[in-house]
């Protein structure tokens, strides 16, 4: 009786996880299937019945306006890669300082940081636009990069990880050996925090890669667009031109591939245990 009772919750939990996975993967499966169809087949055939036009759709997308799609992909990689890397560096420095230093107003700074985590990024898009417009940085790469550097959630994660993975004894030992604060941070703390910083980078990379509202507000030149804004423009070309559904779906499929590759490449750095960095050190 006890064995049956203990097995039942496991079956229920597994069923819930399977349903959750199907819920998340169903739209991806639809994009994969829909990208194989022509414009006429997209609305006239069964939803999950694949066709044979994937290569034709990719060729048409690549040829659109002399390869503008690849310019959008390159822009997105620039925004997400540089923004994610700078955000991880800033988060590491701020999180380490909040975890290992004592200074006046530390509690207030951390409370403001927690409040920032709760504020949706879309709320800040208009104020950021007005600020950057004052210094004439709108419609430039900087208009998307600068707001992406500061991530309250990334700083919060880095602070939690620094407190758990970097023992105070190790920091004090480095100082005793004559290492300065910058050297202690770079050569002692950062290696211990590396799994957490990879997580911060991935979160910020995905957030910037999928961001729509900020670049939509900041940019007017379509050669500066990321993939999200560029594909949206193909759906809203006005009454003079029809929406390019097949190109948008194919572009969405291609835009997912770099994210999947990045997760597969960096997953070896992930660690579930926050104290694992300190144990390995």
Coordinates of C-alpha atoms in Angstrom, one line a residue:
X1 CA 0.0 0.0 0.0
X2 CA 2.8 2.4 0.9
X3 CA 4.7 1.5 -2.3
X4 CA 1.6 2.3 -4.4
X5 CA 1.0 5.6 -2.5
X6 CA 4.6 6.6 -3.1
X7 CA 4.5 5.7 -6.8
X8 CA 1.3 7.7 -7.5
X9 CA 2.8 11.2 -6.8
X10 CA 5.7 10.3 -9.1
X11 CA 3.4 9.4 -11.9
X12 CA 1.4 12.5 -11.5
X13 CA 4.5 14.7 -11.4
X14 CA 5.9 13.0 -14.5
X15 CA 2.6 13.5 -16.3
X16 CA 2.6 17.2 -15.4
X17 CA 6.1 17.6 -16.6
X18 CA 5.3 15.9 -19.9
X19 CA 2.3 18.1 -20.4
X20 CA 4.4 21.2 -19.7
X21 CA 7.1 20.0 -22.2
X22 CA 4.4 19.5 -24.8
X23 CA 3.0 22.9 -24.2
X24 CA 6.4 24.5 -24.7
X25 CA 7.5 22.4 -27.6
X26 CA 4.2 22.5 -29.6
X27 CA 4.8 26.1 -31.0
X28 CA 8.4 25.1 -31.9
X29 CA 7.1 22.0 -33.8
X30 CA 4.6 24.2 -35.6
X31 CA 7.3 26.6 -36.7
X32 CA 9.4 23.8 -38.0
X33 CA 6.5 22.3 -40.0
X34 CA 5.2 25.6 -41.2
X35 CA 8.6 26.7 -42.5
X36 CA 8.5 23.8 -45.0
X37 CA 5.3 25.1 -46.6
X38 CA 4.7 27.5 -49.4
X39 CA 2.5 30.6 -49.0
X40 CA -0.4 28.8 -50.6
X41 CA 0.0 25.6 -48.5
X42 CA 0.4 27.5 -45.2
X43 CA -3.4 28.1 -44.9
X44 CA -4.7 25.3 -47.0
X45 CA -3.1 22.2 -45.6
X46 CA -3.3 20.4 -42.3
X47 CA -1.4 22.3 -39.5
X48 CA 1.2 19.6 -38.8
X49 CA 1.5 18.2 -42.3
X50 CA 5.0 19.1 -43.6
X51 CA 5.9 20.0 -47.1
X52 CA 9.0 20.3 -49.2
X53 CA 9.6 24.0 -49.6
X54 CA 12.0 24.7 -46.7
X55 CA 15.1 25.3 -48.9
X56 CA 13.0 27.5 -51.2
X57 CA 11.8 29.6 -48.3
X58 CA 15.4 29.9 -47.0
X59 CA 16.7 30.9 -50.4
X60 CA 13.9 33.5 -50.7
X61 CA 14.6 34.9 -47.3
X62 CA 18.3 35.1 -47.9
X63 CA 17.7 36.9 -51.2
X64 CA 15.3 39.5 -49.7
X65 CA 16.8 43.0 -50.2
X66 CA 20.3 41.6 -50.9
X67 CA 20.6 39.6 -47.8
X68 CA 19.1 42.0 -45.3
X69 CA 18.1 39.1 -43.1
X70 CA 21.7 38.2 -42.4
X71 CA 22.3 41.9 -41.4
X72 CA 19.5 41.5 -38.9
X73 CA 21.1 38.3 -37.6
X74 CA 24.5 40.0 -37.3
X75 CA 23.0 42.9 -35.5
X76 CA 21.2 40.6 -33.1
X77 CA 24.4 38.7 -32.4
X78 CA 26.2 42.0 -31.7
X79 CA 23.5 43.3 -29.4
X80 CA 23.1 40.0 -27.5
X81 CA 26.8 39.0 -27.4
X82 CA 28.3 42.3 -26.4
X83 CA 25.4 43.3 -24.2
X84 CA 25.3 39.9 -22.5
X85 CA 29.1 39.9 -21.9
X86 CA 29.2 43.4 -20.6
X87 CA 26.2 42.7 -18.4
X88 CA 27.9 39.6 -16.9
X89 CA 31.0 41.6 -16.1
X90 CA 29.0 44.5 -14.5
X91 CA 26.9 42.0 -12.6
X92 CA 30.0 40.1 -11.4
X93 CA 31.6 43.3 -10.0
X94 CA 28.4 44.6 -8.5
X95 CA 27.3 41.3 -7.0
X96 CA 30.8 40.6 -5.5
X97 CA 30.8 44.1 -4.0
X98 CA 27.4 43.6 -2.4
X99 CA 28.4 40.2 -1.1
X100 CA 31.9 40.8 0.3
X101 CA 32.1 44.5 1.2
X102 CA 30.5 46.5 4.0
X103 CA 29.6 50.1 3.2
X104 CA 27.0 52.7 4.2
X105 CA 23.7 52.2 2.4
X106 CA 24.4 48.6 1.4
X107 CA 20.9 47.5 2.5
X108 CA 19.3 50.4 0.7
X109 CA 21.2 49.6 -2.5
X110 CA 20.1 45.9 -2.4
X111 CA 16.5 46.9 -1.7
X112 CA 16.5 49.2 -4.8
X113 CA 18.1 46.3 -6.7
X114 CA 15.2 44.0 -5.7
X115 CA 12.7 46.7 -6.7
X116 CA 14.4 46.9 -10.1
X117 CA 14.0 43.2 -10.6
X118 CA 10.2 43.6 -10.3
X119 CA 10.1 46.5 -12.9
X120 CA 9.3 45.2 -16.4
X121 CA 11.8 46.4 -19.0
X122 CA 9.1 47.7 -21.3
X123 CA 8.2 50.3 -18.6
X124 CA 11.7 51.8 -18.9
X125 CA 11.9 51.9 -22.7
X126 CA 10.3 55.3 -23.2
X127 CA 12.4 57.0 -20.4
X128 CA 15.5 55.4 -21.9
X129 CA 14.6 56.7 -25.3
X130 CA 14.2 60.3 -24.0
X131 CA 17.5 60.1 -22.2
X132 CA 19.4 58.8 -25.2
X133 CA 17.7 61.3 -27.4
X134 CA 19.2 64.1 -25.4
X135 CA 22.7 62.9 -26.2
X136 CA 21.8 62.0 -29.8
X137 CA 22.4 58.3 -29.5
X138 CA 19.0 57.1 -30.7
X139 CA 19.0 55.2 -34.0
X140 CA 22.5 53.9 -33.3
X141 CA 23.9 50.6 -32.0
X142 CA 24.5 52.3 -28.6
X143 CA 20.8 52.9 -28.2
X144 CA 20.3 49.1 -27.8
X145 CA 23.6 48.2 -26.2
X146 CA 23.7 50.7 -23.3
X147 CA 20.4 49.9 -21.7
X148 CA 21.3 46.2 -21.9
X149 CA 24.4 46.4 -19.8
X150 CA 22.7 46.9 -16.4
X151 CA 20.6 43.9 -15.4
X152 CA 19.1 44.0 -11.8
X153 CA 18.3 40.3 -12.0
X154 CA 21.8 39.5 -13.2
X155 CA 23.3 41.6 -10.3
X156 CA 21.0 39.8 -7.9
X157 CA 22.1 36.4 -9.1
X158 CA 25.8 37.3 -9.0
X159 CA 25.4 38.6 -5.5
X160 CA 23.8 35.3 -4.3
X161 CA 26.4 33.2 -6.1
X162 CA 29.3 35.3 -4.8
X163 CA 28.1 35.0 -1.2
X164 CA 27.8 31.2 -1.6
X165 CA 30.7 30.3 -3.8
X166 CA 33.4 32.6 -2.6
X167 CA 34.4 31.9 1.0
X168 CA 35.5 34.9 3.1
X169 CA 38.5 32.9 4.2
X170 CA 39.8 32.6 0.6
X171 CA 39.4 36.4 0.0
X172 CA 41.2 37.2 3.3
X173 CA 44.0 34.7 2.4
X174 CA 44.5 36.4 -0.9
X175 CA 44.7 39.8 0.8
X176 CA 47.1 38.5 3.3
X177 CA 49.3 37.3 0.5
X178 CA 49.5 40.8 -0.8
X179 CA 46.9 40.7 -3.6
X180 CA 45.1 43.9 -4.3
X181 CA 41.3 44.1 -4.4
X182 CA 41.2 44.0 -8.2
X183 CA 43.5 41.1 -8.5
X184 CA 41.6 39.2 -5.7
X185 CA 38.4 39.7 -7.7
X186 CA 39.8 38.8 -11.1
X187 CA 42.0 35.8 -10.1
X188 CA 40.2 34.4 -7.1
X189 CA 36.6 35.4 -7.1
X190 CA 35.8 35.2 -10.8
X191 CA 36.9 31.6 -11.3
X192 CA 34.8 30.5 -8.4
X193 CA 31.8 32.5 -9.7
X194 CA 32.2 31.3 -13.3
X195 CA 29.2 28.9 -13.4
X196 CA 27.0 31.6 -12.0
X197 CA 28.3 34.2 -14.4
X198 CA 27.7 31.9 -17.4
X199 CA 24.1 31.6 -16.2
X200 CA 23.8 35.4 -16.0
X201 CA 25.3 35.7 -19.5
X202 CA 22.8 33.2 -20.9
X203 CA 19.8 34.8 -19.3
X204 CA 20.9 38.3 -20.5
X205 CA 21.8 37.0 -24.0
X206 CA 18.4 35.4 -24.5
X207 CA 16.6 38.4 -23.1
X208 CA 18.4 40.7 -25.5
X209 CA 18.1 38.3 -28.4
X210 CA 14.3 38.2 -27.9
X211 CA 13.9 41.8 -27.0
X212 CA 11.5 43.7 -29.3
X213 CA 10.2 46.8 -27.6
X214 CA 13.5 48.6 -26.9
X215 CA 15.0 48.3 -30.4
X216 CA 11.6 49.0 -31.9
X217 CA 11.5 52.3 -30.0
X218 CA 15.2 53.2 -30.4
X219 CA 15.8 52.4 -34.0
X220 CA 14.5 53.8 -37.3
X221 CA 17.0 52.5 -39.8
X222 CA 16.1 48.9 -40.8
X223 CA 19.8 48.1 -41.3
X224 CA 20.2 48.5 -37.6
X225 CA 17.2 46.3 -36.7
X226 CA 17.6 43.1 -34.7
X227 CA 15.8 40.0 -36.0
X228 CA 12.7 40.6 -33.9
X229 CA 12.0 44.0 -35.3
X230 CA 13.1 43.0 -38.8
X231 CA 10.7 40.1 -39.0
X232 CA 7.9 42.2 -37.5
X233 CA 8.4 44.6 -40.3
X234 CA 7.8 41.9 -42.9
X235 CA 4.4 41.3 -41.3
X236 CA 3.5 45.0 -41.3
X237 CA 4.4 46.4 -44.6
X238 CA 1.3 48.4 -45.2
X239 CA -1.6 47.9 -47.6
X240 CA 0.7 48.2 -50.7
X241 CA 2.5 44.8 -50.0
X242 CA 1.2 41.6 -48.5
X243 CA 2.5 40.1 -45.3
X244 CA 5.4 37.7 -45.9
X245 CA 4.2 34.9 -43.6
X246 CA 6.5 32.2 -45.0
X247 CA 9.6 34.4 -44.7
X248 CA 8.7 35.4 -41.2
X249 CA 8.2 31.8 -40.1
X250 CA 11.4 30.6 -41.8
X251 CA 13.3 33.5 -40.2
X252 CA 11.9 32.6 -36.8
X253 CA 13.2 29.1 -37.3
X254 CA 16.7 30.2 -38.2
X255 CA 16.8 32.7 -35.3
X256 CA 16.2 29.9 -32.8
X257 CA 19.2 27.8 -34.0
X258 CA 21.9 30.1 -32.4
X259 CA 20.2 30.0 -29.1
X260 CA 20.0 26.2 -29.1
X261 CA 23.7 26.0 -30.1
X262 CA 24.7 28.4 -27.4
X263 CA 22.9 26.5 -24.7
X264 CA 24.5 23.2 -25.8
X265 CA 27.9 24.9 -25.9
X266 CA 27.7 26.4 -22.4
X267 CA 25.7 23.9 -20.5
X268 CA 28.9 22.2 -19.2
X269 CA 29.5 25.3 -17.1
X270 CA 26.1 25.1 -15.4
X271 CA 26.0 23.8 -11.8
X272 CA 23.0 23.3 -9.7
X273 CA 24.7 23.6 -6.4
X274 CA 25.6 27.2 -5.7
X275 CA 28.4 26.1 -3.4
X276 CA 30.0 23.9 -6.0
X277 CA 32.4 26.7 -7.1
X278 CA 33.8 26.9 -3.5
X279 CA 34.1 23.2 -3.2
X280 CA 36.0 22.8 -6.4
X281 CA 38.3 25.7 -5.5

